């Protein structure tokens, strides 16, 4: 059923949302990424506050957009030349209404309070969408892993955990990976946590190696999940991965497994990238080469062209969106796809966009896609598969069991289909049929709001 609200109810809801947005901007000056995430979420929630004026009295939006707590800390470590280096570490514990804080750690020189808060805010609603009992958090450091030796990475991770350990726990806050943090880093972080605590508490981190409590299919989960979600979007318009050309940005964890599943479903992946440039292989990217360069070797994507003479390498990663394709999967980083990129994709006939990365499209780019009728899967829905399987890893750790790859992948598939159905339904019910941005924000919000109301004013 589509709800309609009186004009005055909508006007009051808009005024409330605008007021809270202004206070978020004033209270968090210069944090443009956090403002951007809030803008998108707040705009989506207008119909909710029109329907539930009592939510305004309860200060739900004010509470939702103010993290429960945030810590920053010094991370001092010794590099290979014996020199002491100092980085800044962060952990934001955004919202625990539906479970322990849960969300990744990012190691990248661009990490700051704005980045961590935008990611944490998105994570709250994403985790709610998974249907799993997890609240939202995020963290990281402005540490640049590029060019560091394995021992430097280990020493950094140990120093980082020596402070972080006091803030986390299997029932309080459970970090995982994100940009620059994969299985190797999680291993070093877990080893240090265990050393400090003197106990094996496997559920304190997810994304662990299955050798010591990690879940099978967690490595694949975000990329596979994104493709499962886009598959549902395509089906709604009688389209398919089979026979489609796909452009995937990035060549890290999310990107590689999005490419793998798209190829399994019969698509041709024609391009991928890293922060230095992109490769275009019209015959279809050879994923084994990408895995060898990126997963095993930690090399640059430019090396692909040396092994595959039919492929071309172009310096600069932004141009990847000028390649003709039916499906675009931005899987690298925030704001990597702007309005001009969207226009180019649309002019070249793109049919669907699925966000594997967090907030990869600017607000203007999303508007362009919606206006052109392109199927658009927003990050907090389309990339929720990673954290959903993290929650399954927590469940396995609690029960001290390990599920098969097929069991975890099957559950991931069902979770992504349910998220798609919930987003579609919420968008329709609140008067924006087909708009999965609105649907994801409303569906994610309603559960968190219900849990917050049930637990009183805290
Ligand atoms: P990785 O570190 O494995 O890979 C990141 C990829 O993106 C690399 O190819 C990297 O290139 C590229 N990249 C990173 N920063 C930039 C930049 N500023 N400009 C251009 N390219 C860049 O990270 P993940 O694959 O884990 O994460 C990718 C995205 O997916 C992020 O937005 C992350 O938040 C999101 N995500 C990750 C999940 C997970 O489970 N890992 C879950 C849900 C979302 P280079 O190597 O040159 O730096
Ligand atoms: O953005 C994300 O959802 C992640 N980086 C994964 C978080 C997690 O806890 O698995």
CSV table of C-alpha atoms in Angstrom, one decimal, residues 87 346 446:
chain,number,residue,atom,x,y,z
A,87,UNK,CA,49.9,7.6,13.1
A,346,UNK,CA,24.1,6.8,-19.3
A,446,UNK,CA,12.8,1.6,11.0
